[in-house]
Amino acid sequence: HVQLEESGGGSVQSGGSLRLACVQSADASMFYYMAWFRQYPGQEREGVAAIVGTRTAVYADSVKGRFTIIKDSPGKTLYLQMDTLQPEDSAMYYCAAHQFSMTRFQPLESAYDYWGQGTQVNVSS
């Protein structure tokens, strides 16, 4: 049974930083795609950042230049470094993982196999 566990959420003022972490319980090389999504109340989840393979990173336009997605060398932990946070970044953040490489898989849009429970980020102005 694969588990993804997020941590690192919290409250911060506008312009501040947070670092989210996601620890996955499977074999380190199991997932070809790993990503962070966020969800605003009453809305669907939206892709924030993803790593394809070992190092190719993809970002949503809204976070480019402010957020950095990092997967540690063993592949067990996924991080999201969030800098210059804005109130509109306030949301529940979820870690997601997908096992196999697929030609038409859209890292920030497609359905992922596994999801964490989420960690809340609140940014005050």
CSV table of C-alpha atoms in Angstrom, one decimal:
chain,number,residue,atom,x,y,z
A,1,HIS,CA,0.0,0.0,0.0
A,2,VAL,CA,1.7,3.2,-1.2
A,3,GLN,CA,1.4,6.3,1.0
A,4,LEU,CA,2.3,9.9,0.3
A,5,GLU,CA,2.7,12.1,3.3
A,6,GLU,CA,3.0,15.8,3.1
A,7,SER,CA,4.4,18.2,5.6
A,8,GLY,CA,5.6,21.8,5.9
A,9,GLY,CA,2.4,23.8,5.4
A,10,GLY,CA,1.6,26.7,7.7
A,11,SER,CA,0.9,30.4,7.9
A,12,VAL,CA,3.2,33.0,6.5
A,13,GLN,CA,3.0,36.7,5.5
A,14,SER,CA,3.1,37.9,2.0
A,15,GLY,CA,6.6,37.7,0.5
A,16,GLY,CA,7.6,34.9,2.8
A,17,SER,CA,8.7,31.4,2.1
A,18,LEU,CA,7.6,27.8,2.9
A,19,ARG,CA,9.1,24.4,2.0
A,20,LEU,CA,6.7,21.6,1.6
A,21,ALA,CA,7.9,18.0,1.7
A,22,CYS,CA,6.3,14.7,0.5
A,23,VAL,CA,7.6,11.4,1.6
A,24,GLN,CA,6.6,8.4,-0.3
A,25,SER,CA,6.6,4.8,1.1
A,26,ALA,CA,7.2,2.9,-2.1
A,27,ASP,CA,10.5,1.9,-3.7
A,28,ALA,CA,12.5,5.0,-4.5
A,29,SER,CA,12.4,4.6,-8.3
A,30,MET,CA,8.8,3.6,-8.5
A,31,PHE,CA,7.3,6.8,-9.8
A,32,TYR,CA,8.1,8.4,-13.1
A,33,TYR,CA,6.0,11.5,-12.4
A,34,MET,CA,5.7,13.3,-9.1
A,35,ALA,CA,3.9,16.6,-8.7
A,36,TRP,CA,2.3,19.2,-6.4
A,37,PHE,CA,-1.2,20.3,-6.9
A,38,ARG,CA,-3.3,22.8,-4.9
A,39,GLN,CA,-6.9,23.2,-4.3
A,40,TYR,CA,-9.0,26.3,-3.4
A,41,PRO,CA,-12.2,25.8,-1.5
A,42,GLY,CA,-15.0,24.7,-3.9
A,43,GLN,CA,-12.6,24.4,-6.9
A,44,GLU,CA,-10.9,21.5,-8.6
A,45,ARG,CA,-7.2,20.7,-8.0
A,46,GLU,CA,-4.8,22.5,-10.2
A,47,GLY,CA,-1.2,21.5,-11.0
A,48,VAL,CA,1.5,23.7,-9.6
A,49,ALA,CA,4.7,21.9,-10.4
A,50,ALA,CA,5.9,18.4,-11.5
A,51,ILE,CA,9.0,16.4,-12.0
A,52,VAL,CA,9.2,14.0,-15.0
A,53,GLY,CA,11.7,11.3,-14.7
A,54,THR,CA,14.7,12.3,-12.5
A,55,ARG,CA,15.0,16.0,-13.1
A,56,THR,CA,12.8,17.6,-15.8
A,57,ALA,CA,10.6,20.2,-14.0
A,58,VAL,CA,7.4,21.7,-15.2
A,59,TYR,CA,5.7,24.7,-13.6
A,60,ALA,CA,2.3,26.4,-13.8
A,61,ASP,CA,2.7,30.0,-15.1
A,62,SER,CA,1.4,31.4,-11.9
A,63,VAL,CA,4.3,30.0,-9.9
A,64,LYS,CA,7.2,30.2,-12.4
A,65,GLY,CA,10.2,32.0,-10.9
A,66,ARG,CA,8.8,31.7,-7.3
A,67,PHE,CA,8.4,28.0,-6.7
A,68,THR,CA,11.0,25.2,-7.2
A,69,ILE,CA,10.2,21.5,-7.2
A,70,ILE,CA,13.0,19.2,-6.1
A,71,LYS,CA,13.2,15.4,-5.8
A,72,ASP,CA,15.9,14.0,-3.6
A,73,SER,CA,18.5,11.7,-5.0
A,74,PRO,CA,17.0,8.5,-3.6
A,75,GLY,CA,13.6,9.5,-5.0
A,76,LYS,CA,11.8,9.1,-1.7
A,77,THR,CA,11.1,12.7,-0.9
A,78,LEU,CA,9.6,15.5,-3.1
A,79,TYR,CA,10.0,19.1,-2.0
A,80,LEU,CA,8.3,22.3,-3.1
A,81,GLN,CA,10.2,25.4,-2.2
A,82,MET,CA,7.8,28.3,-2.3
A,83,ASP,CA,9.3,31.8,-2.2
A,84,THR,CA,7.7,35.2,-2.6
A,85,LEU,CA,4.4,33.8,-1.5
A,86,GLN,CA,1.3,35.8,-2.2
A,87,PRO,CA,-2.2,35.6,-0.6
A,88,GLU,CA,-3.5,33.9,-3.8
A,89,ASP,CA,-1.1,31.0,-3.0
A,90,SER,CA,-3.3,30.1,0.0
A,91,ALA,CA,-4.7,26.7,-0.6
A,92,MET,CA,-4.5,23.0,0.3
A,93,TYR,CA,-1.4,21.5,-1.3
A,94,TYR,CA,-1.3,17.9,-2.4
A,95,CYS,CA,1.5,15.6,-3.4
A,96,ALA,CA,0.8,13.2,-6.3
A,97,ALA,CA,2.6,10.4,-8.0
A,98,HIS,CA,2.2,8.4,-11.2
A,99,GLN,CA,4.1,5.2,-11.9
A,100,PHE,CA,4.6,4.7,-15.6
A,101,SER,CA,5.9,6.9,-18.4
A,102,MET,CA,3.1,7.7,-20.9
A,103,THR,CA,3.3,9.5,-24.2
A,104,ARG,CA,0.3,11.8,-23.7
A,105,PHE,CA,0.6,12.3,-20.0
A,106,GLN,CA,0.2,15.9,-19.0
A,107,PRO,CA,2.2,16.4,-15.7
A,108,LEU,CA,0.1,19.3,-14.5
A,109,GLU,CA,-3.3,18.0,-15.7
A,110,SER,CA,-3.5,14.3,-16.0
A,111,ALA,CA,-4.9,12.0,-13.4
A,112,TYR,CA,-2.3,10.6,-10.9
A,113,ASP,CA,-2.4,7.2,-9.3
A,114,TYR,CA,-1.6,8.2,-5.8
A,115,TRP,CA,-2.3,11.2,-3.7
A,116,GLY,CA,-1.4,12.5,-0.2
A,117,GLN,CA,-3.8,13.9,2.3
A,118,GLY,CA,-2.7,17.5,1.8
A,119,THR,CA,-1.1,20.3,3.8
A,120,GLN,CA,-2.6,23.7,4.2
A,121,VAL,CA,-0.8,26.9,3.2
A,122,ASN,CA,-2.1,30.3,4.4
A,123,VAL,CA,-0.5,33.5,3.2
A,124,SER,CA,-1.7,36.7,4.8
A,125,SER,CA,-1.3,40.2,3.2
